[in-house]
Structure formats: structure tokens, C-alpha cells
Amino acid sequence: MSPVIEVHARARLITDGPLTRPVPVDLRYDPADERRTVHIGLPDGTDWAFGRDLLERGLRTPIERGDVRVWPCGRTQLIVELHSTDGVEVFQFEIRTLIRFLARTRAQTSATPPDAGREPKPQPRSPSRTTRPERGAQAERGAQPARG
């Protein structure tokens, strides 16, 4: 069993106002997931899951899949826009953070031997949004959610 890759990072929450604010996010990848899914965990306990290829392609060109939009912003930033019934959240990431995270996921994937000969080509995953109970409970006990 391969270890899960988890990176604690900072993103900037972009709001309608003149100021942005840094927020902690968790980037996770489980190499055992055949769909090559990455997760972005937000401070309010929300977990967004989508195919790793969405982040990889978004580093080079704008891409949209379902409720997630990703595009480069200059040479050093990446914008991730997340749509839900609660509204839209827009985050700005340092590209180098995501490049290091994605490089670790690719290295982990190539180090994991396929179960039976040839690995099937993964299908792009539709983005999904869930609430992580342990994080949601923390947010309710006093942590400020990342909403602007």
C-alpha cells in the first residue's frame, strides 16, 4: 500500500473587496485511487475532489470541468475557482507549490506497480464537493470559515 501524499499549503482567498487573505489548505493524493484524484481541503471543512489532470492542464491553459475552473495567472500564480450551491470561492495558489505537489504524485504513481500487467487509462473525474466532519466540527467551534 502506497502512502497518501498530503501537503499543507497556503492559498489566497480572492474576494469582492480590495483585500485578499491567506488561508490554509490541504492538498491530498492517494495513489491507490485508480482515478488519479487530488483533493483540496478548505479550512471550513469542505473537500473538493477532482482528477489530477485538471490541475496539471490548468498550469498551462484555462480548463473547466463541472464546478471547477483552473487557469494560470501570470508565470507564478494559479487560480482555482470552485462553484457550489453556497456560491463561488476563488483561490490563488503559488504555482511552485502545486508543481512540487504534482511532481510528488507522479513520482508516487510511477513507483506504484500496477496490479495486473498494464494499468487501465484513468478516466477524467468529475469534480465533487464534500464536507469533512472533523474539519467542519472545528470550524463550528470557533475557526473562521474561508468565505469572503
PDB file of C-alpha atoms in Angstrom:
ATOM      1  CA  MET A   1       0.000   0.000   0.000  1.00  0.00           C
ATOM      2  CA  SER A   2       1.429   3.372  -1.005  1.00  0.00           C
ATOM      3  CA  PRO A   3       1.407   6.276   1.409  1.00  0.00           C
ATOM      4  CA  VAL A   4      -1.017   9.115   0.885  1.00  0.00           C
ATOM      5  CA  ILE A   5       0.641  12.401  -0.044  1.00  0.00           C
ATOM      6  CA  GLU A   6      -0.618  15.336   1.989  1.00  0.00           C
ATOM      7  CA  VAL A   7       0.760  18.850   1.730  1.00  0.00           C
ATOM      8  CA  HIS A   8      -0.284  21.721   3.951  1.00  0.00           C
ATOM      9  CA  ALA A   9      -0.182  24.859   1.847  1.00  0.00           C
ATOM     10  CA  ARG A  10      -1.400  28.428   1.751  1.00  0.00           C
ATOM     11  CA  ALA A  11      -3.667  29.934  -0.836  1.00  0.00           C
ATOM     12  CA  ARG A  12      -5.110  33.396  -1.079  1.00  0.00           C
ATOM     13  CA  LEU A  13      -8.873  33.724  -0.939  1.00  0.00           C
ATOM     14  CA  ILE A  14      -9.932  36.274  -3.545  1.00  0.00           C
ATOM     15  CA  THR A  15     -12.974  38.320  -2.523  1.00  0.00           C
ATOM     16  CA  ASP A  16     -15.079  41.131  -3.966  1.00  0.00           C
ATOM     17  CA  GLY A  17     -13.319  43.572  -1.659  1.00  0.00           C
ATOM     18  CA  PRO A  18      -9.948  45.175  -2.172  1.00  0.00           C
ATOM     19  CA  LEU A  19      -8.107  42.713   0.071  1.00  0.00           C
ATOM     20  CA  THR A  20      -7.318  39.055  -0.264  1.00  0.00           C
ATOM     21  CA  ARG A  21      -6.456  36.888   2.695  1.00  0.00           C
ATOM     22  CA  PRO A  22      -4.257  33.842   3.135  1.00  0.00           C
ATOM     23  CA  VAL A  23      -5.990  30.604   4.055  1.00  0.00           C
ATOM     24  CA  PRO A  24      -4.525  27.210   4.908  1.00  0.00           C
ATOM     25  CA  VAL A  25      -5.442  24.393   2.524  1.00  0.00           C
ATOM     26  CA  ASP A  26      -4.614  20.705   2.428  1.00  0.00           C
ATOM     27  CA  LEU A  27      -3.579  19.114  -0.855  1.00  0.00           C
ATOM     28  CA  ARG A  28      -4.039  15.331  -0.788  1.00  0.00           C
ATOM     29  CA  TYR A  29      -3.421  12.482  -3.171  1.00  0.00           C
ATOM     30  CA  ASP A  30      -3.939   8.767  -2.631  1.00  0.00           C
ATOM     31  CA  PRO A  31      -2.023   6.708  -5.213  1.00  0.00           C
ATOM     32  CA  ALA A  32      -4.339   3.756  -4.572  1.00  0.00           C
ATOM     33  CA  ASP A  33      -7.193   5.722  -6.154  1.00  0.00           C
ATOM     34  CA  GLU A  34      -7.369   4.477  -9.729  1.00  0.00           C
ATOM     35  CA  ARG A  35      -8.881   7.760 -10.902  1.00  0.00           C
ATOM     36  CA  ARG A  36      -5.773   9.805 -10.006  1.00  0.00           C
ATOM     37  CA  THR A  37      -7.851  12.059  -7.767  1.00  0.00           C
ATOM     38  CA  VAL A  38      -6.468  15.055  -5.918  1.00  0.00           C
ATOM     39  CA  HIS A  39      -8.237  16.733  -3.025  1.00  0.00           C
ATOM     40  CA  ILE A  40      -8.186  20.343  -1.917  1.00  0.00           C
ATOM     41  CA  GLY A  41      -9.322  20.610   1.686  1.00  0.00           C
ATOM     42  CA  LEU A  42     -10.520  24.047   2.744  1.00  0.00           C
ATOM     43  CA  PRO A  43     -10.487  25.456   6.292  1.00  0.00           C
ATOM     44  CA  ASP A  44     -14.288  25.323   6.586  1.00  0.00           C
ATOM     45  CA  GLY A  45     -14.183  21.519   6.278  1.00  0.00           C
ATOM     46  CA  THR A  46     -15.096  21.374   2.602  1.00  0.00           C
ATOM     47  CA  ASP A  47     -13.176  18.881   0.479  1.00  0.00           C
ATOM     48  CA  TRP A  48     -13.062  19.260  -3.299  1.00  0.00           C
ATOM     49  CA  ALA A  49     -12.017  16.182  -5.276  1.00  0.00           C
ATOM     50  CA  PHE A  50     -11.190  16.110  -8.976  1.00  0.00           C
ATOM     51  CA  GLY A  51      -8.837  14.481 -11.441  1.00  0.00           C
ATOM     52  CA  ARG A  52      -5.150  15.335 -11.112  1.00  0.00           C
ATOM     53  CA  ASP A  53      -5.111  16.154 -14.815  1.00  0.00           C
ATOM     54  CA  LEU A  54      -7.326  19.185 -14.178  1.00  0.00           C
ATOM     55  CA  LEU A  55      -4.596  20.847 -12.069  1.00  0.00           C
ATOM     56  CA  GLU A  56      -1.859  19.709 -14.447  1.00  0.00           C
ATOM     57  CA  ARG A  57      -3.573  21.161 -17.506  1.00  0.00           C
ATOM     58  CA  GLY A  58      -4.615  24.296 -15.616  1.00  0.00           C
ATOM     59  CA  LEU A  59      -0.953  25.123 -15.055  1.00  0.00           C
ATOM     60  CA  ARG A  60      -0.634  25.717 -18.810  1.00  0.00           C
ATOM     61  CA  THR A  61      -4.054  26.765 -20.072  1.00  0.00           C
ATOM     62  CA  PRO A  62      -7.533  27.592 -18.763  1.00  0.00           C
ATOM     63  CA  ILE A  63      -9.658  24.498 -18.187  1.00  0.00           C
ATOM     64  CA  GLU A  64     -13.099  23.856 -16.779  1.00  0.00           C
ATOM     65  CA  ARG A  65     -14.672  20.638 -15.615  1.00  0.00           C
ATOM     66  CA  GLY A  66     -18.018  20.705 -13.892  1.00  0.00           C
ATOM     67  CA  ASP A  67     -17.938  23.113 -10.961  1.00  0.00           C
ATOM     68  CA  VAL A  68     -14.169  23.700 -11.057  1.00  0.00           C
ATOM     69  CA  ARG A  69     -12.276  26.168 -13.219  1.00  0.00           C
ATOM     70  CA  VAL A  70      -8.478  26.427 -13.226  1.00  0.00           C
ATOM     71  CA  TRP A  71      -6.210  28.827 -15.085  1.00  0.00           C
ATOM     72  CA  PRO A  72      -2.700  30.242 -14.881  1.00  0.00           C
ATOM     73  CA  CYS A  73      -2.342  33.837 -13.712  1.00  0.00           C
ATOM     74  CA  GLY A  74       0.989  35.116 -14.935  1.00  0.00           C
ATOM     75  CA  ARG A  75       4.051  32.922 -14.510  1.00  0.00           C
ATOM     76  CA  THR A  76       3.838  32.367 -10.765  1.00  0.00           C
ATOM     77  CA  GLN A  77       0.171  32.034  -9.822  1.00  0.00           C
ATOM     78  CA  LEU A  78      -2.689  29.634 -10.496  1.00  0.00           C
ATOM     79  CA  ILE A  79      -6.352  30.448  -9.945  1.00  0.00           C
ATOM     80  CA  VAL A  80      -8.795  27.749  -8.807  1.00  0.00           C
ATOM     81  CA  GLU A  81     -12.463  28.737  -8.915  1.00  0.00           C
ATOM     82  CA  LEU A  82     -14.912  26.465  -7.078  1.00  0.00           C
ATOM     83  CA  HIS A  83     -18.666  26.736  -7.704  1.00  0.00           C
ATOM     84  CA  SER A  84     -21.256  25.311  -5.309  1.00  0.00           C
ATOM     85  CA  THR A  85     -24.801  25.994  -4.170  1.00  0.00           C
ATOM     86  CA  ASP A  86     -23.251  28.198  -1.451  1.00  0.00           C
ATOM     87  CA  GLY A  87     -21.637  30.452  -4.053  1.00  0.00           C
ATOM     88  CA  VAL A  88     -18.232  30.787  -5.657  1.00  0.00           C
ATOM     89  CA  GLU A  89     -14.856  30.639  -3.946  1.00  0.00           C
ATOM     90  CA  VAL A  90     -11.754  31.766  -5.807  1.00  0.00           C
ATOM     91  CA  PHE A  91      -8.280  30.808  -4.605  1.00  0.00           C
ATOM     92  CA  GLN A  92      -4.877  31.901  -5.828  1.00  0.00           C
ATOM     93  CA  PHE A  93      -2.030  29.401  -5.431  1.00  0.00           C
ATOM     94  CA  GLU A  94       1.689  29.728  -5.911  1.00  0.00           C
ATOM     95  CA  ILE A  95       2.416  27.610  -8.989  1.00  0.00           C
ATOM     96  CA  ARG A  96       5.640  26.248  -7.492  1.00  0.00           C
ATOM     97  CA  THR A  97       3.673  24.739  -4.575  1.00  0.00           C
ATOM     98  CA  LEU A  98       1.365  22.902  -6.962  1.00  0.00           C
ATOM     99  CA  ILE A  99       4.215  21.838  -9.249  1.00  0.00           C
ATOM    100  CA  ARG A 100       6.045  20.242  -6.287  1.00  0.00           C
ATOM    101  CA  PHE A 101       2.836  18.550  -5.112  1.00  0.00           C
ATOM    102  CA  LEU A 102       2.031  17.217  -8.592  1.00  0.00           C
ATOM    103  CA  ALA A 103       5.636  16.033  -9.078  1.00  0.00           C
ATOM    104  CA  ARG A 104       5.368  14.043  -5.829  1.00  0.00           C
ATOM    105  CA  THR A 105       2.080  12.499  -7.008  1.00  0.00           C
ATOM    106  CA  ARG A 106       3.610  11.493 -10.347  1.00  0.00           C
ATOM    107  CA  ALA A 107       6.676  10.019  -8.625  1.00  0.00           C
ATOM    108  CA  GLN A 108       4.458   8.074  -6.241  1.00  0.00           C
ATOM    109  CA  THR A 109       2.301   6.822  -9.107  1.00  0.00           C
ATOM    110  CA  SER A 110       5.292   5.633 -11.136  1.00  0.00           C
ATOM    111  CA  ALA A 111       6.737   3.931  -8.038  1.00  0.00           C
ATOM    112  CA  THR A 112       3.495   2.009  -7.516  1.00  0.00           C
ATOM    113  CA  PRO A 113       3.499  -1.163  -9.625  1.00  0.00           C
ATOM    114  CA  PRO A 114       0.249  -1.858 -11.472  1.00  0.00           C
ATOM    115  CA  ASP A 115      -1.746  -4.766 -10.070  1.00  0.00           C
ATOM    116  CA  ALA A 116      -2.088  -6.763 -13.230  1.00  0.00           C
ATOM    117  CA  GLY A 117       0.257  -6.038 -16.063  1.00  0.00           C
ATOM    118  CA  ARG A 118      -0.961  -2.914 -17.744  1.00  0.00           C
ATOM    119  CA  GLU A 119      -2.771  -0.205 -15.871  1.00  0.00           C
ATOM    120  CA  PRO A 120      -6.031   0.998 -17.464  1.00  0.00           C
ATOM    121  CA  LYS A 121      -6.046   4.616 -18.596  1.00  0.00           C
ATOM    122  CA  PRO A 122      -7.857   6.627 -15.925  1.00  0.00           C
ATOM    123  CA  GLN A 123     -10.980   8.482 -16.960  1.00  0.00           C
ATOM    124  CA  PRO A 124     -11.255  12.164 -16.040  1.00  0.00           C
ATOM    125  CA  ARG A 125     -13.025  12.510 -12.737  1.00  0.00           C
ATOM    126  CA  SER A 126     -15.993  14.807 -12.322  1.00  0.00           C
ATOM    127  CA  PRO A 127     -15.326  17.275  -9.522  1.00  0.00           C
ATOM    128  CA  SER A 128     -17.101  16.596  -6.257  1.00  0.00           C
ATOM    129  CA  ARG A 129     -17.554  18.582  -3.072  1.00  0.00           C
ATOM    130  CA  THR A 130     -17.945  17.014   0.356  1.00  0.00           C
ATOM    131  CA  THR A 131     -17.688  18.138   3.953  1.00  0.00           C
ATOM    132  CA  ARG A 132     -15.066  16.553   6.156  1.00  0.00           C
ATOM    133  CA  PRO A 133     -16.769  16.058   9.547  1.00  0.00           C
ATOM    134  CA  GLU A 134     -13.614  16.517  11.638  1.00  0.00           C
ATOM    135  CA  ARG A 135     -12.817  19.841   9.950  1.00  0.00           C
ATOM    136  CA  GLY A 136     -16.414  21.017   9.879  1.00  0.00           C
ATOM    137  CA  ALA A 137     -16.693  20.438  13.616  1.00  0.00           C
ATOM    138  CA  GLN A 138     -13.558  22.538  14.182  1.00  0.00           C
ATOM    139  CA  ALA A 139     -14.985  25.357  12.101  1.00  0.00           C
ATOM    140  CA  GLU A 140     -18.183  25.322  14.160  1.00  0.00           C
ATOM    141  CA  ARG A 141     -16.182  25.558  17.395  1.00  0.00           C
ATOM    142  CA  GLY A 142     -14.682  28.924  16.501  1.00  0.00           C
ATOM    143  CA  ALA A 143     -12.483  28.751  13.447  1.00  0.00           C
ATOM    144  CA  GLN A 144     -13.478  31.276  10.812  1.00  0.00           C
ATOM    145  CA  PRO A 145     -14.621  29.688   7.540  1.00  0.00           C
ATOM    146  CA  ALA A 146     -12.882  30.779   4.347  1.00  0.00           C
ATOM    147  CA  ARG A 147     -15.733  32.777   2.891  1.00  0.00           C
ATOM    148  CA  GLY A 148     -15.442  36.299   1.724  1.00  0.00           C
TER     149      GLY A 148
END
